Short mmCIF file of C-alpha atoms (C1' of nucleotides) in Angstrom, two decimals:
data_model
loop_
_atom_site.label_atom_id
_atom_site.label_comp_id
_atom_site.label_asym_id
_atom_site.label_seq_id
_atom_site.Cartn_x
_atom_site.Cartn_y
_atom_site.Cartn_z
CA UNK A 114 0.00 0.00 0.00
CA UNK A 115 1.48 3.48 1.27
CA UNK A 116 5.01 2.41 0.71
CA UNK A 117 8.18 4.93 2.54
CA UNK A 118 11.35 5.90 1.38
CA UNK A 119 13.04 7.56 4.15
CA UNK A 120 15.34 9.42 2.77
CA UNK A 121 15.89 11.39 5.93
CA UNK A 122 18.01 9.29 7.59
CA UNK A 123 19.84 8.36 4.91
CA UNK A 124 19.52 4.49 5.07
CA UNK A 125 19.40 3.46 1.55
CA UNK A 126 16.47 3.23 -0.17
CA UNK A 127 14.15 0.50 -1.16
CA UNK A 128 13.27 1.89 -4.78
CA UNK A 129 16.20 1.57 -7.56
CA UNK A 130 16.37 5.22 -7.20
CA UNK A 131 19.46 5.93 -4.68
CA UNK A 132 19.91 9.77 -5.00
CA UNK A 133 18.26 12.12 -1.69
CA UNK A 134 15.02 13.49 -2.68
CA UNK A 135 14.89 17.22 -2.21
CA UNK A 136 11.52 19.14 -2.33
CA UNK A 137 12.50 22.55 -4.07
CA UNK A 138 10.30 25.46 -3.80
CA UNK A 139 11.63 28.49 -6.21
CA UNK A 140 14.81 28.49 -6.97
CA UNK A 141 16.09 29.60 -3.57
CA UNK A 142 14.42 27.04 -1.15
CA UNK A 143 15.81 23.21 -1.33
CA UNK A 144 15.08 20.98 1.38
CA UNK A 145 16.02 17.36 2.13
CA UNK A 146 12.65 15.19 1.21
CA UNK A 147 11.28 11.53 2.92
CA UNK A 148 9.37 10.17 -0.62
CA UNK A 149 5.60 8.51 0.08
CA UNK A 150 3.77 6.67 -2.67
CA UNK A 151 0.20 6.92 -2.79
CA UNK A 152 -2.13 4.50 -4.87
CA UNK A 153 -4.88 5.40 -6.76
CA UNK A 154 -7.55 7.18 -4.05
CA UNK A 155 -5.62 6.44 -1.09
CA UNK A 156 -5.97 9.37 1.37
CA UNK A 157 -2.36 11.51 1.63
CA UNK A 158 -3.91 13.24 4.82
CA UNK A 159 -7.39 14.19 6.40
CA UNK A 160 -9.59 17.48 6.58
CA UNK A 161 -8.84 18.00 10.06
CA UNK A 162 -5.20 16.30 10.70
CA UNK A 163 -2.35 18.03 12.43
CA UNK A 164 -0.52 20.06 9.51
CA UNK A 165 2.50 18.44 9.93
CA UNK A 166 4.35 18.47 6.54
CA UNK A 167 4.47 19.67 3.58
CA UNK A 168 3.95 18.08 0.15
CA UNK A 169 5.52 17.94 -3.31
CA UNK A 170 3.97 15.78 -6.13
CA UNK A 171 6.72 13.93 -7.73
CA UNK A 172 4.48 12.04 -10.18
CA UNK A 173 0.85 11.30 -10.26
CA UNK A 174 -1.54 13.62 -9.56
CA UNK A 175 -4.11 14.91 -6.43
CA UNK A 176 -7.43 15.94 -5.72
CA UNK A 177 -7.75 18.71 -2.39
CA UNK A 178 -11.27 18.09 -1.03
CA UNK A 179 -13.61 19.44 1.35
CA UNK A 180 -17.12 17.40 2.65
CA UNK A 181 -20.34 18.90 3.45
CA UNK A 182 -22.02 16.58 6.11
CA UNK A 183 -24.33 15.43 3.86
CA UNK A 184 -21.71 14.26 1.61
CA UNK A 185 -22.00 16.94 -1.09
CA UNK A 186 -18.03 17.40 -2.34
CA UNK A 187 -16.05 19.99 -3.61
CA UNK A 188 -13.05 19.66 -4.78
CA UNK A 189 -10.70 22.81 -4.36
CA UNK A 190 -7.44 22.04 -6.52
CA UNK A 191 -5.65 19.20 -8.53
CA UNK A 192 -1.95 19.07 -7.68
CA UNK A 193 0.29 17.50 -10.82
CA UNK A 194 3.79 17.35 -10.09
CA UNK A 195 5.75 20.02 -9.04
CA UNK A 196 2.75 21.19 -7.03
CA UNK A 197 3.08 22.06 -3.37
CA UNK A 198 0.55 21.78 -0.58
CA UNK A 199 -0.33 21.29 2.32
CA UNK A 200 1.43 24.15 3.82
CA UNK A 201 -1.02 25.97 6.58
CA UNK A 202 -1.63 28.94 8.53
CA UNK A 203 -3.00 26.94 11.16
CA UNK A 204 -2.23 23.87 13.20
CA UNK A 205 -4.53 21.31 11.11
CA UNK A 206 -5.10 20.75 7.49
CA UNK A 207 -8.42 22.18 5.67
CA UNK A 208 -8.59 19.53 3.22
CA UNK A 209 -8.59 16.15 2.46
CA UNK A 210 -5.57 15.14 0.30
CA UNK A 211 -6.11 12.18 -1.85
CA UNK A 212 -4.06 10.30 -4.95
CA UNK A 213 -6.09 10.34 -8.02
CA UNK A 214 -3.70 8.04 -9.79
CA UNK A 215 -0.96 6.27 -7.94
CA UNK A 216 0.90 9.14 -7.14
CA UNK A 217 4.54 9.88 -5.81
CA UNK A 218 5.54 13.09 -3.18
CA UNK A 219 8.25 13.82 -1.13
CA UNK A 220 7.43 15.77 1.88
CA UNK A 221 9.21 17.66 4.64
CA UNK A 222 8.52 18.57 8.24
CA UNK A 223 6.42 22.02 8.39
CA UNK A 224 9.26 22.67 11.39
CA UNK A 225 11.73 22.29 8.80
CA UNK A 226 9.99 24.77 6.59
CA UNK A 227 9.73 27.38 8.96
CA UNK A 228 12.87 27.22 10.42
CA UNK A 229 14.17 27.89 6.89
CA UNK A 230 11.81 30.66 5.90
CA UNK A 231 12.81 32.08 9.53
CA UNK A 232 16.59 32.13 8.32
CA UNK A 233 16.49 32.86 4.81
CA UNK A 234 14.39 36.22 3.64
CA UNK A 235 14.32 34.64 0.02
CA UNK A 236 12.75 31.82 1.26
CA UNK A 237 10.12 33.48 3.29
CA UNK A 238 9.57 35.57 -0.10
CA UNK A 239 9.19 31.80 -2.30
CA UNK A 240 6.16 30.80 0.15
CA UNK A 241 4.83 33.76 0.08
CA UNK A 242 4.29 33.96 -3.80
CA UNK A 243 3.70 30.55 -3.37
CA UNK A 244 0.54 31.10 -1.06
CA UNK A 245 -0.72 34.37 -3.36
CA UNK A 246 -0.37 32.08 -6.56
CA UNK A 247 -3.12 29.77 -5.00
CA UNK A 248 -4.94 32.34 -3.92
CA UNK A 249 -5.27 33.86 -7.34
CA UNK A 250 -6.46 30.75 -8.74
CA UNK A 251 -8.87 30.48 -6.12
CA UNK A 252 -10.17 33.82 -7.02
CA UNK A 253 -10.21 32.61 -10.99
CA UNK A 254 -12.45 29.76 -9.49
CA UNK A 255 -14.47 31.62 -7.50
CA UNK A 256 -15.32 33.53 -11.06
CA UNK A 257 -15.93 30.54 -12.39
CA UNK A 258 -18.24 28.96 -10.10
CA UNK A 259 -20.79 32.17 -9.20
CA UNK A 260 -20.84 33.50 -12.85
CA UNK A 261 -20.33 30.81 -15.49
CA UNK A 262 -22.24 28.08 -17.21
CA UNK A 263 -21.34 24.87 -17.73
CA UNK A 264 -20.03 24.73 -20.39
CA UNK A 265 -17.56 28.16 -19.84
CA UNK A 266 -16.83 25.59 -16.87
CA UNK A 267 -15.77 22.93 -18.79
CA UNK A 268 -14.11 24.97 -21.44
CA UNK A 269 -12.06 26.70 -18.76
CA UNK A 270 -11.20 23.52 -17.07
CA UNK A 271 -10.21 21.89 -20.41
CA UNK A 272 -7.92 24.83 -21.27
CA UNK A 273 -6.47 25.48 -17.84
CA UNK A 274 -5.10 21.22 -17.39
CA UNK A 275 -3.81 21.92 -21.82
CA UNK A 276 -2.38 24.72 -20.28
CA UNK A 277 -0.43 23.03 -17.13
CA UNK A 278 0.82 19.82 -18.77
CA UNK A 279 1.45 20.56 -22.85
CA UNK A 280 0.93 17.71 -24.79
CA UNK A 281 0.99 19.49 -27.89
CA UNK A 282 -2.87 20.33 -27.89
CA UNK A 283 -4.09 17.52 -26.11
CA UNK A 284 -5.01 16.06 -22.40
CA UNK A 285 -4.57 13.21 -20.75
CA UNK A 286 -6.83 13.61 -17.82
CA UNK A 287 -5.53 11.63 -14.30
CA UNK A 288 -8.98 12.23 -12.89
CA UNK A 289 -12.55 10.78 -13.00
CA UNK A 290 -15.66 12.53 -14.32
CA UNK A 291 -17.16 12.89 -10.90
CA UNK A 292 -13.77 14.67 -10.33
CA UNK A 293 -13.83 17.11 -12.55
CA UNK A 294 -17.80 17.84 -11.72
CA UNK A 295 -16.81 17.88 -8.03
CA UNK A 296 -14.33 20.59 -9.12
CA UNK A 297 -16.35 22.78 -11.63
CA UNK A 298 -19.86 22.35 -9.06
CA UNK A 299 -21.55 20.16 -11.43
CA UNK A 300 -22.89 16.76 -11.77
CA UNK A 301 -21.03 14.27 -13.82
CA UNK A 302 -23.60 13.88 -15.89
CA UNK A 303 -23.74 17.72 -17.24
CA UNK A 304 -20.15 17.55 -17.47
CA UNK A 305 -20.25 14.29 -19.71
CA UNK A 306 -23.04 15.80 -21.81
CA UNK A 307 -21.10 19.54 -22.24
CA UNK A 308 -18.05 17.30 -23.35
CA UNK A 309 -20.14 15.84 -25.98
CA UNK A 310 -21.28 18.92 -27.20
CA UNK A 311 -18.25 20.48 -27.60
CA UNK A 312 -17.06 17.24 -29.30
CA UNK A 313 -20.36 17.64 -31.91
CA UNK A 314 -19.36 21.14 -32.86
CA UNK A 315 -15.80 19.90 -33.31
CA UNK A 316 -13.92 22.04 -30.49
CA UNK A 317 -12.74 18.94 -29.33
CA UNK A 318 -12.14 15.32 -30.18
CA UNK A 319 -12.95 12.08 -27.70
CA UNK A 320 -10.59 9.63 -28.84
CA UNK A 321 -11.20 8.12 -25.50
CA UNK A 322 -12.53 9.35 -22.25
CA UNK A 323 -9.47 10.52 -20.00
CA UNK A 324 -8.04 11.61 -23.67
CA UNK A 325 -9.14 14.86 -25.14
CA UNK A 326 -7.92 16.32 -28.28
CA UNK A 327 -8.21 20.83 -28.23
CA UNK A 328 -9.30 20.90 -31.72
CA UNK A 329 -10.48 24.48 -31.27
CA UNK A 330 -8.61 26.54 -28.88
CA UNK A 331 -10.26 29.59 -29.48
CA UNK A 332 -13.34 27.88 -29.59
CA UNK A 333 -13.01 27.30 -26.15
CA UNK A 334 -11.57 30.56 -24.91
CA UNK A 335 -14.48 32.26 -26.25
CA UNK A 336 -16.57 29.45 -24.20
CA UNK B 1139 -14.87 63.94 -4.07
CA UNK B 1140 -12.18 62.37 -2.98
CA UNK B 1141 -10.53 63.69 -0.31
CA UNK B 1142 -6.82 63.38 0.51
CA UNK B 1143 -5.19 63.91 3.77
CA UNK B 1144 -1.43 63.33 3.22
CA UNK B 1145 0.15 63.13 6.92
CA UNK B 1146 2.96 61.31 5.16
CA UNK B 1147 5.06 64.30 4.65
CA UNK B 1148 3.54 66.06 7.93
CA UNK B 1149 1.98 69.03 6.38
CA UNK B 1150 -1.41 69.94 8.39
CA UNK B 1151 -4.56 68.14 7.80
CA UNK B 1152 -7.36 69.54 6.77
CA UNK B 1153 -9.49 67.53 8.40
CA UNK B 1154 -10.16 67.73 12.47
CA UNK B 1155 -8.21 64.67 13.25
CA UNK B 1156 -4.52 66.00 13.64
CA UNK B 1157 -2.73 62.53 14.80
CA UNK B 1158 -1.01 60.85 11.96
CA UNK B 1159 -2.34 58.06 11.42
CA UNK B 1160 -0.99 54.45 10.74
CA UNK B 1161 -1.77 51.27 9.21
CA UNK B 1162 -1.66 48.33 11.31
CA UNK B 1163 -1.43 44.85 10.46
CA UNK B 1164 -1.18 42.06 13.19
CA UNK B 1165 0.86 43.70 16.12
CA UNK B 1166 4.10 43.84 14.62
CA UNK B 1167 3.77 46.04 11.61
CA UNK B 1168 2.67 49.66 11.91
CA UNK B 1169 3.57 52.22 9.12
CA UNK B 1170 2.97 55.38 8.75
CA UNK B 1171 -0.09 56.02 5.89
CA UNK B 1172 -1.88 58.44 4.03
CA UNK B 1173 -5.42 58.71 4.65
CA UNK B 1174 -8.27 59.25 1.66
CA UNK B 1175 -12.09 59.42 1.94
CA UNK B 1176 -13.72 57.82 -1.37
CA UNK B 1177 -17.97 58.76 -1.57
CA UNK B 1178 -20.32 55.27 -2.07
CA UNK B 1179 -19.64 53.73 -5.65
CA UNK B 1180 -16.65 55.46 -6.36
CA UNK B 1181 -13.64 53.13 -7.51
CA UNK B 1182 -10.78 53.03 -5.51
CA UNK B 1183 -8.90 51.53 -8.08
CA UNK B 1184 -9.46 49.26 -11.25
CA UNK B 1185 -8.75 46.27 -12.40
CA UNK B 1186 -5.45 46.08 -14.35
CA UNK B 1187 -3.85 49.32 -12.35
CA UNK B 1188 -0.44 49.04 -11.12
CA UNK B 1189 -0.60 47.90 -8.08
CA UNK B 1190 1.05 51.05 -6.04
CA UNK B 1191 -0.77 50.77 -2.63
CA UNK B 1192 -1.87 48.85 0.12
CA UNK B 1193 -5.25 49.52 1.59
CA UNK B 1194 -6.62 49.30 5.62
CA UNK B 1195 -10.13 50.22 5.57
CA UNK B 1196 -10.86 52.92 8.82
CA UNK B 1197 -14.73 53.28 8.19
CA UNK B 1198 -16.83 52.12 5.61
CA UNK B 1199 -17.10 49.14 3.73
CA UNK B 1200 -15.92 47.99 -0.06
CA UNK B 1201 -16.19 45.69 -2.32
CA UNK B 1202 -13.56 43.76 -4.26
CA UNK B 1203 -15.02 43.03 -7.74
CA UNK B 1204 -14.29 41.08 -11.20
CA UNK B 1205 -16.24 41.56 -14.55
CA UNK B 1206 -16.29 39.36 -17.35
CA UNK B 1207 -16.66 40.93 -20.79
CA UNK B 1208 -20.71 40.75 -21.28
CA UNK B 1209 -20.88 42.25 -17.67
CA UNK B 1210 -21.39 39.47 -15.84
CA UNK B 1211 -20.08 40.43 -12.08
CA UNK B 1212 -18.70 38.40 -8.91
CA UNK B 1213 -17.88 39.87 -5.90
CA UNK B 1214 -14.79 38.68 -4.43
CA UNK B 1215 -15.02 40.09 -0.78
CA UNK B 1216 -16.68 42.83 1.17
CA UNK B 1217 -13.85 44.26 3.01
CA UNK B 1218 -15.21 46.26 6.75
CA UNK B 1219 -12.79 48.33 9.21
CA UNK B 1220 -9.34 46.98 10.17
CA UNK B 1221 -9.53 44.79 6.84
CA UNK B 1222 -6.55 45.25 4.99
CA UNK B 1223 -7.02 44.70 0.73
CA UNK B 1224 -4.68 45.75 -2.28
CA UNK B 1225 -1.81 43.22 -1.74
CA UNK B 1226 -0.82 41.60 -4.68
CA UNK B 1227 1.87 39.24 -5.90
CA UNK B 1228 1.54 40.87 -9.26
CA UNK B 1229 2.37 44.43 -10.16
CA UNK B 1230 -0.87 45.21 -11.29
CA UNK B 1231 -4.45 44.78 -9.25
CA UNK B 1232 -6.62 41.73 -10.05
CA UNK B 1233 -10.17 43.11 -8.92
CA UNK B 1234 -11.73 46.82 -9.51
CA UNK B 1235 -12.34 47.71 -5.72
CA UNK B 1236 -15.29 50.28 -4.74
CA UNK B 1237 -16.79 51.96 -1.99
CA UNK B 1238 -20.18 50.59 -0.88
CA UNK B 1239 -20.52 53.37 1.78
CA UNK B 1240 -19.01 56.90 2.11
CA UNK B 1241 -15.32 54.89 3.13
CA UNK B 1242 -12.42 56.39 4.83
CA UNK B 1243 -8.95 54.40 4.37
CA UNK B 1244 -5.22 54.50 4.66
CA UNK B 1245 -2.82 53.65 2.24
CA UNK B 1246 1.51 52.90 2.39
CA UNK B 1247 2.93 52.62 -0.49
CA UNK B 1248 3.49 49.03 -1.26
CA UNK B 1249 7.03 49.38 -1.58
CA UNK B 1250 7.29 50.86 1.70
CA UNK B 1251 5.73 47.45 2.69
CA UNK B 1252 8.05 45.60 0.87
CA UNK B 1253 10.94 47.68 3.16
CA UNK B 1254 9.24 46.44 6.35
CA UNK B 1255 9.10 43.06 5.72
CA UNK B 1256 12.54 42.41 4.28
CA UNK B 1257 13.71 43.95 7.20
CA UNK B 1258 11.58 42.59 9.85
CA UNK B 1259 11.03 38.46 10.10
CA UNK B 1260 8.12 39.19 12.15
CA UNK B 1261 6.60 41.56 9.44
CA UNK B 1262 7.04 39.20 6.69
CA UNK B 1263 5.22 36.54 9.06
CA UNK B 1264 2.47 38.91 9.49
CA UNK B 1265 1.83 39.84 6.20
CA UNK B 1266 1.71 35.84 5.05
CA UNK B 1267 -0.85 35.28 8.01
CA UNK B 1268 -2.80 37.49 6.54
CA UNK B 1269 -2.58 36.51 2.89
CA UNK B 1270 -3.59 32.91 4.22
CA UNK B 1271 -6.27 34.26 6.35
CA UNK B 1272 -7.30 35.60 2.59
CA UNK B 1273 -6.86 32.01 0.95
CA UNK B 1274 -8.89 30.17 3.62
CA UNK B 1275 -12.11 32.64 3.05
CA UNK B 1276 -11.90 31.86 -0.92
CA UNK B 1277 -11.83 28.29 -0.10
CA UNK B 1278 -15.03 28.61 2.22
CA UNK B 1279 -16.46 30.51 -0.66
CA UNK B 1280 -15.38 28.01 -3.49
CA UNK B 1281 -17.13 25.92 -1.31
CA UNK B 1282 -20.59 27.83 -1.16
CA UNK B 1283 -20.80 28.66 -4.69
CA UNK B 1284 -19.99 25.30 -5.55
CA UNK B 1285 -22.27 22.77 -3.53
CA UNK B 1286 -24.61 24.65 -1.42
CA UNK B 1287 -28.16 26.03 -2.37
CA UNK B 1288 -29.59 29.43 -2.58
CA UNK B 1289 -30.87 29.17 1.16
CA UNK B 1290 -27.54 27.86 2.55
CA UNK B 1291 -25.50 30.77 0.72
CA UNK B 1292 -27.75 33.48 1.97
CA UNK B 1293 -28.06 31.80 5.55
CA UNK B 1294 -23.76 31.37 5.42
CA UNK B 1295 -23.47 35.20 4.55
CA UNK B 1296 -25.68 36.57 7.20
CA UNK B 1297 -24.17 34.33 9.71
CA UNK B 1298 -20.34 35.68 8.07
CA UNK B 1299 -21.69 39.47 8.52
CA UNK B 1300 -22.43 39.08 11.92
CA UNK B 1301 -19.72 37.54 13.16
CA UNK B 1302 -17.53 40.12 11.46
CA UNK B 1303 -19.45 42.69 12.92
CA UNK B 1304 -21.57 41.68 16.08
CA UNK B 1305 -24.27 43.91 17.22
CA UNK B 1306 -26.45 41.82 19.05
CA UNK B 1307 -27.62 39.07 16.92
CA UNK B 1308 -28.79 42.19 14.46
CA UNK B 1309 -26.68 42.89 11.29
CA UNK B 1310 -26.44 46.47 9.90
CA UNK B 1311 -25.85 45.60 5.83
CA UNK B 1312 -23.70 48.06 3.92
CA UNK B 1313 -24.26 46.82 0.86
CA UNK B 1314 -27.38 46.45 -1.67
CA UNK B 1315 -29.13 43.13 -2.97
CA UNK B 1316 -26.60 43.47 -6.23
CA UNK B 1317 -23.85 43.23 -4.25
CA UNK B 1318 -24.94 40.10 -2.12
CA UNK B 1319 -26.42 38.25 -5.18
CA UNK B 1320 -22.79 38.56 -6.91
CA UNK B 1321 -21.41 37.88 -4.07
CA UNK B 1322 -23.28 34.55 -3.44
CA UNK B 1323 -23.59 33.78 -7.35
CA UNK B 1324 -27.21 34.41 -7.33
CA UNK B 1325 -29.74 36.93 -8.83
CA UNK B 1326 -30.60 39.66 -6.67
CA UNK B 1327 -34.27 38.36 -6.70
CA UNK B 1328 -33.36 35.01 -5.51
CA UNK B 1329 -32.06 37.15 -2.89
CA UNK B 1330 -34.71 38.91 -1.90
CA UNK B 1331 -37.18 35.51 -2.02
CA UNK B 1332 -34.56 34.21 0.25
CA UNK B 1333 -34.88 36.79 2.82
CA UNK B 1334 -38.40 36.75 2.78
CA UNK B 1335 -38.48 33.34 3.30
CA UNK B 1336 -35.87 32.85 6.32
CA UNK B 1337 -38.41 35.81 7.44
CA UNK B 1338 -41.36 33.26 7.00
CA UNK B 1339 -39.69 30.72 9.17
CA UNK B 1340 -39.13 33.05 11.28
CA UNK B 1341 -34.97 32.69 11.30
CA UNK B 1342 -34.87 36.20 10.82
CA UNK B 1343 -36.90 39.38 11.27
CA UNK B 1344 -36.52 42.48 8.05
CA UNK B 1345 -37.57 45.96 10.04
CA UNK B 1346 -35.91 47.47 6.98
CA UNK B 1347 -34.25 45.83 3.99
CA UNK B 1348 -30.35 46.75 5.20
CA UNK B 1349 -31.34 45.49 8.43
CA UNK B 1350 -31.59 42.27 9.60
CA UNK B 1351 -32.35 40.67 12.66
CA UNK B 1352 -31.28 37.34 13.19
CA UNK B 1353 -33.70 35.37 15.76
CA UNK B 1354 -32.96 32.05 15.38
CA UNK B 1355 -29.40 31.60 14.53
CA UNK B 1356 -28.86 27.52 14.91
CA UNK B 1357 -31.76 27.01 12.17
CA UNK B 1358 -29.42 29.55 9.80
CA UNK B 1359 -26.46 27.07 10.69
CA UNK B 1360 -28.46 24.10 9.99
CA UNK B 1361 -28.97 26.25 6.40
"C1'" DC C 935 -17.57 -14.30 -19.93
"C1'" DG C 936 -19.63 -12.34 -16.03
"C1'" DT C 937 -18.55 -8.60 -12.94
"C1'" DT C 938 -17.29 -4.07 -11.72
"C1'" DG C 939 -16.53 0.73 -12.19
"C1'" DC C 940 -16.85 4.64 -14.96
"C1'" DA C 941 -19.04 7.16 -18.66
"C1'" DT C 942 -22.81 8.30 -21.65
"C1'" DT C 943 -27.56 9.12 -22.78
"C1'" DG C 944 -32.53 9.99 -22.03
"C1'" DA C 945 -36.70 11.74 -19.62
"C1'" DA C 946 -38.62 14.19 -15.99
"C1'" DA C 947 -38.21 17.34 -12.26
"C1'" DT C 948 -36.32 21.23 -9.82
"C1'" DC C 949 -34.11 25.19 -8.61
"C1'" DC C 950 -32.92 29.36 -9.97
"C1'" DC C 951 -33.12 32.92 -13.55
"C1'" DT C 952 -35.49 36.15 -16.59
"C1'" DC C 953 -38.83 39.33 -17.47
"C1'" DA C 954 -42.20 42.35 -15.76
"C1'" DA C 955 -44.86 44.79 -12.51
"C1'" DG C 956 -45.64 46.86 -8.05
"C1'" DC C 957 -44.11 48.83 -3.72
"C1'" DG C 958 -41.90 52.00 -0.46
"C1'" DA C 959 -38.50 55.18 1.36
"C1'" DG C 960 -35.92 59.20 0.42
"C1'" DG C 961 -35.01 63.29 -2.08
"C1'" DT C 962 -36.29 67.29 -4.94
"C1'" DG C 963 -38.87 70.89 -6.57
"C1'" DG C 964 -42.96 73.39 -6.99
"C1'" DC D 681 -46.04 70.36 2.64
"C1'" DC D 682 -47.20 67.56 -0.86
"C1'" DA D 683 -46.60 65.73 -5.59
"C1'" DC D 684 -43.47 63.50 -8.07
"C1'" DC D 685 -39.45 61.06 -9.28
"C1'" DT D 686 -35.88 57.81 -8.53
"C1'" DC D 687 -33.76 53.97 -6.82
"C1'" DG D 688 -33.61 49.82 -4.53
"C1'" DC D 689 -36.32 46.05 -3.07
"C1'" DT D 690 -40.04 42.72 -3.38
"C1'" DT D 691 -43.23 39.73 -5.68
"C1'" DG D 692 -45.26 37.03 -9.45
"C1'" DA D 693 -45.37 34.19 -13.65
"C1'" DG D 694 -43.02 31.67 -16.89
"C1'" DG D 695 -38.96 29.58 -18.81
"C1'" DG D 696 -34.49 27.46 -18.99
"C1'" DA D 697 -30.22 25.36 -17.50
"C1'" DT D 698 -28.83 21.96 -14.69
"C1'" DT D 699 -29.95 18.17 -11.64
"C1'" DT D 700 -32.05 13.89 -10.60
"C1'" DC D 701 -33.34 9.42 -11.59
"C1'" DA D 702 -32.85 5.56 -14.44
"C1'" DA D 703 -31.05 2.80 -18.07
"C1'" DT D 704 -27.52 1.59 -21.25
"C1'" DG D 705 -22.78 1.30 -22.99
"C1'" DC D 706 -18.11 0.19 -22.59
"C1'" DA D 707 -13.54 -1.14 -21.19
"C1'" DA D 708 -10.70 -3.52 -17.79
"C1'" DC D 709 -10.14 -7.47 -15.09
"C1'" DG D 710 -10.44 -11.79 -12.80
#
DNA sequence: CGTTGCATTGAAATCCCTCAAGCGAGGTGG
DNA sequence: CCACCTCGCTTGAGGGATTTCAATGCAACG
């Protein structure tokens, strides 16, 4: 299942890979890294868990959640690799962190973090642009959610994963339909149906589900 | 119009109040600031302008809005006394931010914030508090206008204004319908139908339509 | 080759929006 | 001081986008 690689400690490691993991943030903040794998929906950390470290994807991909107590879902980012979180103001973690795929991270004690940040002004500087980048996106999503339809949603959502992985006009999507609905504050079945329509009037192409050819960038910009 | 009262370079005020006056954020950063009156509606600044200053509301409240290009509008915050707004990663603004009321606030330049916190630890620490304190409200509100219903937005606002501002289980409203439906992602009638119908259930009394009287606060929890 | 999980499609229902009218408080001018 | 206007708010009727419920399709897997 959740397999370590304490790098740490520096006993050797259990995975063919023998070089020490380092979670970089910028270009000014390098820190020695344990490395966690993750399978496919396995939970990285709870809503409410002690915000002990902080997370890099290495590969794979994640899924930030938060539960209403009825079980209504939203989820708040996807992290692909390079991505950072779980780093908090406060003592415990807002979301729940799950793999979407099996996924890869190295991770490093939040003490660790803020005893660097506390000794190196550049550092500081990296998580701060670090927290204001998420909070832009938030407010792009917060756009998104009160003022646009469904299918500016999925046209936005399309463009925005072309966008943070090239693949030379194409997507291959880690996560499920309900993900993506969960995401956007739709069903999965609106957001299956607006990705056939924009597959009818040939802004996309469906080759196969988690694969989605941009046939029509602009068509989608405009939504 | 607007009114400036420059105690930055110490020249008289015209206004009554002769102490300087100073923006504060947490308990470790206090700078000197320039104080300006802005009449309601009036745009403290747009958009896309360069992102010179950094606001602390002193009386009033505004609003932090984004347009898309056939008008549509979100609100991104209503910001009340002691709220500071105008930070940005960025060199230029991301929302167009106006005065709901007749609003008094002080403003440091930004680079003079920049100063303070490269030279103070403590500073820097405040100022990221804060932006996080920013980035946990968007995620609350990703949250609302993703997965919860016309009843539970309007019944998670009132219960947000008067916690921000207690006055006895009554909440005085700055702002108009407009400017709670785009803040919620609703219509301002679905607004209004809202009210009227917490009224009916008696969760709230309406003496006048800006103020609100919240009688049964648990059954606004419950949504 | 059946099972299982995810995705698509259809039909009906619902919640919220749109359009339109009415209401009431506040301000202005006669 | 009252008529009138304006602006913001409320209310109603109808419509539409999205959800809900239900069934089918499809690919992976044992």
């Amino acid at each position: 299942m959740t397999q370590i690689n304490a790098v740490l400690g520096g006993t050797s490691a259990a995975k063919a890979s023998p070089m020490p993991a380092f979670l970089k943030i910028g270009d000014c903040l390098e820190l020695p890294a344990a490395t966690m794998t993750f399978d496919r929906n396995e939970e990285i950390y709870g809503e409410t868990d002690p915000a002990e470290f902080v997370y890099q994807v290495v590969r794979g991909a994640v899924r930030t959640t938060r539960y209403l107590e009825d079980g209504r879902r939203q989820v708040g980012a996807f992290h692909l690799p390079q991505d950072i979180f779980g780093f908090e103001a406060g003592d415990t973690y807002r979301f729940t962190v799950e793999a979407i795929v099996d996924t890869e991270v190295r991770l490093v004690k939040r003490s660790a973090l803020e005893t660097a940040i506390s000794k190196d002004m550049r550092a500081a500087r990296a998580l701060w642009t670090l927290t204001s980048a998420h909070l832009e996106k938030l407010q792009d999503q917060v756009l998104l959610l009160g003022r646009k339809s469904a299918l500016e949603r999925v046209a936005a959502f399309l463009l925005e994963m072309v966008q943070r992985k090239p693949n030379g006009g194409a997507v291959d999507l880690p996560m499920s339909r309900n993900d993506i609905a969960d995401y956007l504050g739709l069903t999965i079945e609106t957001v299956s149906r607006t990705l056939t329509q924009l597959e009818r009037t040939k802004a996309i192409a469906l080759p196969s589900s988690r694969h989605i050819v941009l046939c029509n960038r602009s068509a989608l910009a405009m939504a």
